[in-house]
Coordinates of C-alpha atoms and ligand atoms in Angstrom, one line a residue:
M1 CA 121.5 104.7 72.8
S2 CA 119.4 101.8 74.0
S3 CA 117.8 99.6 71.4
Y4 CA 114.8 99.1 73.6
K5 CA 111.5 100.9 73.0
R6 CA 111.0 101.8 76.7
T7 CA 112.8 101.2 80.0
I8 CA 110.4 100.2 82.7
L9 CA 111.3 100.2 86.4
I10 CA 109.3 97.6 88.3
T11 CA 109.7 97.9 92.0
G12 CA 109.1 94.9 94.3
G13 CA 109.5 92.6 91.4
A14 CA 110.8 89.8 93.6
G15 CA 107.7 89.6 95.7
F16 CA 104.4 87.8 95.1
I17 CA 102.5 90.0 92.7
G18 CA 105.6 91.8 91.4
S19 CA 107.2 88.5 90.2
H20 CA 104.1 87.7 88.1
V21 CA 104.1 91.3 86.7
V22 CA 107.8 91.1 85.8
R23 CA 107.4 87.7 84.2
L24 CA 104.5 88.9 82.1
F25 CA 106.2 92.0 80.9
V26 CA 109.6 90.4 80.2
K27 CA 108.0 87.6 78.2
K28 CA 105.3 89.6 76.4
Y29 CA 107.3 92.7 75.6
P30 CA 110.8 91.8 74.4
E31 CA 111.0 95.4 73.1
Y32 CA 110.9 96.7 76.7
R33 CA 113.9 96.8 79.0
I34 CA 112.6 95.6 82.4
L35 CA 114.5 96.7 85.5
N36 CA 113.4 94.9 88.7
L37 CA 114.3 96.9 91.7
D38 CA 113.9 95.0 95.0
K39 CA 115.4 95.2 98.5
L40 CA 114.9 91.4 99.0
T41 CA 113.2 91.7 102.3
Y42 CA 111.9 88.5 103.9
A43 CA 109.1 88.7 101.2
G44 CA 111.4 89.1 98.2
N45 CA 112.7 86.0 96.6
L46 CA 114.6 85.8 93.3
E47 CA 113.8 82.1 93.1
N48 CA 110.4 83.4 92.0
L49 CA 112.0 84.6 88.7
K50 CA 114.4 81.8 88.0
D51 CA 112.7 81.0 84.6
I52 CA 113.3 84.5 83.2
E53 CA 116.4 85.7 84.9
D54 CA 118.7 85.1 81.8
L55 CA 116.4 86.8 79.3
P56 CA 118.2 89.7 77.6
N57 CA 115.6 92.3 78.4
Y58 CA 115.6 91.6 82.1
E59 CA 117.9 93.1 84.8
F60 CA 117.7 92.8 88.6
I61 CA 118.9 95.7 90.8
K62 CA 119.1 95.2 94.5
G63 CA 118.2 98.4 96.4
D64 CA 116.0 100.1 98.9
I65 CA 113.4 102.6 97.9
V66 CA 113.8 104.3 101.3
D67 CA 117.5 105.2 100.3
N68 CA 116.9 108.5 98.6
E69 CA 120.4 109.0 97.3
F70 CA 120.3 105.5 95.7
I71 CA 117.0 106.2 94.0
Q72 CA 118.1 109.6 92.8
N73 CA 121.2 108.1 91.4
L74 CA 119.3 105.3 89.7
F75 CA 117.1 107.7 87.8
K76 CA 120.2 109.8 86.9
T77 CA 122.1 106.9 85.4
R78 CA 119.2 104.9 83.8
A79 CA 116.8 106.4 81.3
I80 CA 113.7 105.3 83.0
D81 CA 110.5 105.9 81.0
A82 CA 107.9 104.4 83.3
V83 CA 107.6 103.0 86.8
I84 CA 105.3 100.2 88.0
H85 CA 105.5 100.6 91.7
L86 CA 104.7 97.4 93.7
A87 CA 107.5 97.5 96.4
A88 CA 105.8 97.6 99.8
E89 CA 105.5 96.1 103.2
S90 CA 102.3 94.2 102.6
H91 CA 101.1 92.1 105.6
V92 CA 98.5 93.6 107.9
D93 CA 99.6 91.6 111.0
R94 CA 103.2 92.8 110.6
S95 CA 101.9 96.4 110.3
I96 CA 100.2 96.0 113.7
S97 CA 103.4 94.9 115.4
N98 CA 105.8 97.3 113.4
P99 CA 104.0 100.2 111.8
M100 CA 107.1 102.3 111.3
E101 CA 108.5 99.9 108.7
F102 CA 105.3 100.4 106.7
V103 CA 105.6 104.2 106.9
M104 CA 109.2 104.1 105.8
T105 CA 108.8 101.8 102.8
N106 CA 105.2 102.5 101.7
V107 CA 105.1 106.3 102.3
I108 CA 108.7 107.6 102.3
G109 CA 109.8 105.1 99.7
T110 CA 107.0 106.1 97.4
V111 CA 107.8 109.8 97.8
N112 CA 111.5 109.1 97.0
L113 CA 110.4 107.5 93.7
L114 CA 108.0 110.3 92.9
N115 CA 110.8 112.9 93.5
A116 CA 113.2 111.0 91.3
A117 CA 110.6 110.7 88.5
K118 CA 109.8 114.4 88.9
M119 CA 113.5 115.4 88.6
S120 CA 114.2 113.0 85.8
W121 CA 111.1 113.7 83.7
A122 CA 111.2 117.5 84.2
Q123 CA 112.6 118.2 80.7
S124 CA 110.3 115.8 78.8
S125 CA 107.3 117.2 77.1
A126 CA 104.1 115.3 77.6
A127 CA 103.8 112.6 74.9
D128 CA 100.5 112.4 73.1
S129 CA 100.5 108.7 72.6
L130 CA 99.9 106.2 75.5
S131 CA 102.7 104.1 74.2
E132 CA 105.3 106.9 74.5
R133 CA 104.2 108.6 77.6
K134 CA 106.2 108.8 80.8
L135 CA 104.1 107.1 83.5
F136 CA 104.2 106.5 87.3
Y137 CA 101.8 103.5 87.9
H138 CA 101.2 103.0 91.5
I139 CA 99.8 99.6 92.6
S140 CA 97.5 99.8 95.6
T141 CA 94.9 97.9 97.6
D142 CA 91.1 98.0 98.2
E143 CA 92.0 98.1 101.9
V144 CA 92.4 101.9 101.6
Y145 CA 88.5 102.1 101.5
G146 CA 88.1 100.6 104.9
T147 CA 85.4 98.1 105.5
L148 CA 82.0 97.3 104.1
G149 CA 78.9 96.1 106.0
A150 CA 76.8 93.2 104.6
S151 CA 76.0 95.0 101.4
G152 CA 77.6 97.5 98.9
L153 CA 80.8 97.5 96.9
F154 CA 83.9 99.7 96.8
T155 CA 83.9 101.9 93.7
E156 CA 86.6 104.4 92.6
E157 CA 84.5 107.1 94.3
T158 CA 84.4 105.5 97.7
S159 CA 86.0 107.7 100.3
Y160 CA 89.2 106.5 101.9
D161 CA 88.8 105.2 105.4
P162 CA 91.8 102.9 106.3
H163 CA 92.0 101.1 109.6
S164 CA 95.2 99.2 109.8
P165 CA 98.7 100.7 109.7
Y166 CA 99.2 98.8 106.5
S167 CA 96.1 100.3 104.8
A168 CA 96.8 103.7 106.3
S169 CA 100.3 103.7 104.8
K170 CA 99.0 102.6 101.4
A171 CA 96.3 105.3 101.6
S172 CA 99.0 107.9 102.3
S173 CA 101.0 106.7 99.4
D174 CA 98.0 106.9 97.1
H175 CA 97.4 110.5 98.3
M176 CA 101.0 111.4 97.6
V177 CA 100.9 110.0 94.1
R178 CA 97.7 112.0 93.3
S179 CA 99.3 115.1 94.8
Y180 CA 102.3 114.8 92.5
H181 CA 100.0 114.6 89.6
D182 CA 97.9 117.6 90.6
T183 CA 100.7 119.7 91.9
Y184 CA 103.7 118.9 89.6
G185 CA 101.9 117.4 86.6
I186 CA 103.6 114.0 87.1
P187 CA 101.8 111.5 84.8
V188 CA 100.3 108.9 87.2
V189 CA 97.8 106.1 87.3
I190 CA 96.6 104.2 90.4
S191 CA 94.8 100.8 90.7
N192 CA 93.3 99.4 93.9
C193 CA 93.0 95.6 93.9
S194 CA 91.3 93.1 96.1
N195 CA 93.0 90.1 97.8
N196 CA 95.2 88.1 95.5
Y197 CA 96.0 84.4 95.6
G198 CA 98.2 82.1 93.5
S199 CA 101.8 80.8 93.2
F200 CA 104.8 82.4 94.9
Q201 CA 102.8 84.0 97.8
F202 CA 104.7 84.2 101.1
P203 CA 103.1 81.7 103.5
E204 CA 102.1 84.3 106.0
K205 CA 98.9 85.2 104.0
L206 CA 95.8 83.2 104.6
I207 CA 95.7 80.8 101.5
P208 CA 99.4 79.7 101.4
L209 CA 99.6 79.5 105.2
A210 CA 96.5 77.2 105.3
I211 CA 97.8 75.0 102.5
H212 CA 101.2 74.7 104.2
N213 CA 99.8 74.0 107.6
I214 CA 97.2 71.4 106.3
R215 CA 100.0 69.7 104.4
N216 CA 102.1 69.5 107.6
N217 CA 99.2 68.6 109.9
R218 CA 99.5 71.8 111.8
P219 CA 96.6 73.9 113.2
V220 CA 95.0 76.3 110.7
P221 CA 94.5 79.6 112.6
V222 CA 91.1 81.3 111.8
Y223 CA 90.8 84.8 113.3
G224 CA 87.7 85.4 115.4
K225 CA 84.7 83.4 114.1
G226 CA 86.0 83.3 110.5
E227 CA 83.1 85.6 109.4
N228 CA 85.2 88.2 107.6
I229 CA 84.8 88.4 103.9
R230 CA 87.4 88.9 101.2
D231 CA 87.1 89.2 97.4
W232 CA 89.7 86.9 95.9
L233 CA 91.4 87.4 92.6
F234 CA 93.9 85.0 90.9
V235 CA 97.3 86.8 90.8
E236 CA 97.8 86.3 87.1
D237 CA 94.5 88.1 86.5
H238 CA 95.8 91.0 88.5
A239 CA 99.0 91.0 86.4
S240 CA 96.9 91.1 83.2
A241 CA 94.9 94.0 84.6
I242 CA 98.1 95.8 85.4
D243 CA 99.2 95.2 81.8
T244 CA 95.9 96.6 80.5
I245 CA 95.9 99.6 82.7
F246 CA 99.6 100.4 82.0
H247 CA 98.9 100.5 78.3
K248 CA 95.4 101.8 78.1
A249 CA 94.5 103.9 81.1
K250 CA 94.3 107.7 80.8
T251 CA 96.9 109.6 82.7
G252 CA 95.5 110.7 86.1
S253 CA 92.9 107.9 86.3
T254 CA 92.2 105.3 89.0
Y255 CA 90.8 101.8 88.5
N256 CA 89.5 99.2 91.0
I257 CA 90.4 95.6 90.2
G258 CA 88.5 92.6 91.7
G259 CA 87.2 89.2 91.0
H260 CA 83.5 89.5 92.0
N261 CA 84.4 86.5 94.2
E262 CA 83.5 87.0 97.9
W263 CA 84.2 84.3 100.4
K264 CA 83.7 84.2 104.1
N265 CA 87.1 83.1 105.6
I266 CA 85.7 80.0 107.2
D267 CA 83.9 78.9 104.0
L268 CA 87.1 79.4 102.1
I269 CA 89.1 77.3 104.6
H270 CA 86.6 74.5 104.4
E271 CA 86.8 74.5 100.6
L272 CA 90.6 74.3 100.9
C273 CA 90.4 71.5 103.4
K274 CA 88.2 69.5 101.0
I275 CA 90.6 70.0 98.1
M276 CA 93.6 69.1 100.3
D277 CA 91.8 65.9 101.6
R278 CA 91.4 64.9 98.0
K279 CA 94.9 65.8 96.9
L280 CA 96.6 64.1 99.9
H281 CA 94.3 61.1 99.7
R282 CA 93.0 61.7 103.2
S283 CA 89.5 60.7 104.2
E284 CA 86.9 63.5 103.9
G285 CA 86.9 65.8 107.0
T286 CA 90.5 65.0 108.1
S287 CA 92.0 68.4 107.2
A288 CA 89.0 70.4 108.7
K289 CA 89.9 69.0 112.1
L290 CA 93.0 71.2 111.9
I291 CA 90.8 74.4 111.9
T292 CA 91.6 76.4 115.1
F293 CA 89.7 79.5 116.0
V294 CA 92.2 82.1 117.5
K295 CA 92.0 85.6 118.9
D296 CA 90.7 88.1 116.3
R297 CA 93.1 90.5 114.6
A298 CA 92.9 94.0 116.1
G299 CA 90.8 96.4 114.0
H300 CA 89.9 93.5 111.7
D301 CA 88.0 94.8 108.6
L302 CA 84.7 92.9 108.2
R303 CA 84.2 92.8 104.4
Y304 CA 86.0 93.9 101.2
A305 CA 84.3 93.7 97.9
I306 CA 85.2 95.5 94.6
D307 CA 83.0 96.9 91.9
S308 CA 85.3 96.4 88.9
S309 CA 82.8 97.6 86.3
K310 CA 84.9 100.6 85.3
I311 CA 87.9 98.6 84.2
Q312 CA 85.6 96.1 82.5
R313 CA 83.6 98.8 80.7
E314 CA 86.4 101.2 79.8
L315 CA 89.4 99.0 79.2
G316 CA 87.8 95.6 78.4
W317 CA 89.6 93.7 81.2
K318 CA 87.9 90.9 83.1
P319 CA 89.1 88.0 85.3
S320 CA 89.9 84.9 83.2
L321 CA 89.6 82.2 85.9
Q322 CA 86.8 80.8 88.0
F323 CA 87.8 80.6 91.7
E324 CA 87.4 76.9 92.0
E325 CA 89.8 76.4 89.1
G326 CA 92.2 79.0 90.5
L327 CA 92.2 77.5 94.0
E328 CA 92.8 74.0 92.6
K329 CA 95.7 75.3 90.5
T330 CA 97.1 77.1 93.5
V331 CA 97.0 74.0 95.7
D332 CA 98.6 71.9 93.0
W333 CA 101.4 74.5 92.7
Y334 CA 102.2 74.6 96.4
L335 CA 102.1 70.9 96.7
A336 CA 104.5 70.6 93.7
H337 CA 106.8 73.2 95.1
E338 CA 107.6 72.0 98.6
D339 CA 111.2 72.9 98.0
W340 CA 110.3 76.6 97.4
L341 CA 108.3 76.6 100.6
Q342 CA 111.2 74.8 102.4
H343 CA 113.7 77.4 101.2
L344 CA 111.5 80.2 102.3
T345 CA 110.6 78.9 105.8
S346 CA 114.3 77.9 106.4
G347 CA 115.6 81.2 105.1
E348 CA 117.7 79.3 102.6
Y349 CA 116.3 81.4 99.7
L350 CA 118.3 84.4 100.9
H351 CA 121.4 82.7 99.6
Y352 CA 120.0 82.6 96.1
Y353 CA 120.9 86.3 95.5
E354 CA 124.5 85.7 96.7
Q355 CA 124.9 82.7 94.4
Q356 CA 123.2 84.1 91.3
Y357 CA 123.7 87.9 91.4
S358 CA 126.3 89.3 93.7
H359 CA 129.2 88.5 91.4
R360 CA 127.5 89.5 88.1
Ligands
NAD401 P1 105.0 91.1 98.8 O1 105.2 91.4 100.3 O2 104.9 89.7 98.4 O3 106.3 91.7 98.0 C1 106.8 93.0 98.3 C2 108.1 93.2 97.6 O4 108.6 94.5 97.8 C3 109.2 92.2 98.1 O5 109.9 91.6 97.0 C4 110.1 93.0 98.9 O6 111.4 92.6 99.0 C5 110.0 94.4 98.2 N1 110.3 95.5 99.1 C6 109.8 95.7 100.4 N2 110.3 96.8 100.9 C7 111.2 97.3 99.9 C8 112.0 98.5 99.9 N3 112.1 99.3 100.9 N4 112.7 98.7 98.8 C9 112.6 97.9 97.7 N5 111.9 96.8 97.7 C10 111.1 96.5 98.8 O7 103.8 92.0 98.4 P2 102.7 91.6 97.3 O8 101.6 90.9 97.9 O9 103.3 91.1 96.1 O10 102.1 93.1 97.0 C11 102.7 93.9 96.0 C12 102.0 95.3 96.0 O11 100.6 95.0 95.6 C13 102.0 96.0 97.3 O12 102.1 97.4 97.0 C14 100.6 95.7 97.9 O13 100.2 96.8 98.7 C15 99.8 95.6 96.6 N6 98.6 94.8 96.8 C16 98.7 93.5 97.3 C17 97.6 92.7 97.3 C18 97.6 91.3 97.8 O14 96.6 90.6 97.9 N7 98.8 90.7 98.1 C19 96.3 93.2 96.9 C20 96.3 94.5 96.4 C21 97.4 95.3 96.3
TYD402 P1 95.4 88.0 104.8 O1 95.8 86.9 103.8 O2 96.4 88.4 105.8 O3 95.0 89.3 103.9 P2 94.3 90.7 104.3 O4 94.4 90.8 105.8 O5 95.2 91.7 103.6 O6 92.9 90.6 103.8 O7 94.1 87.6 105.5 C1 92.9 87.3 104.8 C2 91.8 87.1 105.8 O8 92.1 85.9 106.5 C3 91.7 88.2 106.8 O9 90.3 88.4 107.1 C4 92.4 87.7 108.0 C5 92.2 86.2 107.9 N1 93.3 85.4 108.4 C6 93.0 84.3 109.3 O10 91.8 84.1 109.7 N2 94.0 83.5 109.7 C7 95.3 83.7 109.3 O11 96.2 83.0 109.8 C8 95.6 84.8 108.4 C9 97.0 85.1 108.0 C10 94.5 85.6 108.0

């Protein structure tokens, strides 16, 4: 009999957002057993969790959510009370060149987890209290809603209209999660969040890529004219929203999470260039010379912007950080962690698992 109050399976915990969620839960809730299940794809890096890997309530499990037998077995052998599902293929450009990988992990992998939860939780009666309930919490994106014109915001009632293979695969997984709630009574919650930024993000996404390239005097690619708009949220604020929703949201509910922080890509890049000039003691305007307009992304959504009034009103969550402060913190982090970036870009980080975990 475990001495822990709950065993929570967090999938994709070695990735960008997942590592922040794992860290927050492991540190804040020593009474929870946190299992981090991750395949360690190119985007999963256990170096992201070095600071908590020896804590007693944390365990890493290497595995693939597409492997149904493995997932079934995991649920049979571990008494999992709740799942926070972040494992996914997450980069739009990769989804354009390899959509099948996205269907496999994001759709099939999610259904494998749902089936295992359904089997494992079949005997348990619905708990009254939020703190004891079984829960499948699915982490999703605002990209499922498609694109906005110059005005309007995505609300929880906005119809799904995904355009990229990435967003279509996430929309499919959201639909499957809701269908398991409506058909089989699986207790689920879904949240759809806007673009995240912060530490430990793989440098293929706009902000870490730009920081990395400016640092190394390489061109900063801006798609099309740079007029697309994204609504940026500091990753630790997303993790705190996930904590809030996990503990307070009604079963079957959906919440949008966002920063009320819209930026045109080109303006954001100019802002980053200014910060980088200052940090690297370059004369003003030096980094901006690296901006290079390149061919636009196919099917590039023009604008994402979230109405997060529901989570603010019902659950009392709001972002804690102003964007200028968050961006400054983020730049400082990447500049101070050149070794982390070096390990990633050289592939050296892949050896970390072998050294730290394979013999445990
Ligand atoms: P990420 O690419 O940094 O991390 C994904 C993690 O999932 C990696 O550790 C990877 O190894 C793991 N993974 C991939 N395939 C797997 C598989 N088959 N089995 C087990 N593990 C696997 O992604 P992220 O940016 O941290 O996003 C996490 C989640 O949040 C995703 O579901 C994404 O759709 C969602 N999301 C991301 C953003 C964003 O701005 N990054 C915004 C909203 C929602
Ligand atoms: P990205 O970080 O890939 O997130 P998403 O596509 O999920 O929103 O891209 C953010 C925005 O930046 C998006 O409009 C595409 C654009 N972009 C560039 O202009 N250049 C780049 O090199 C990248 C990676 C993205």
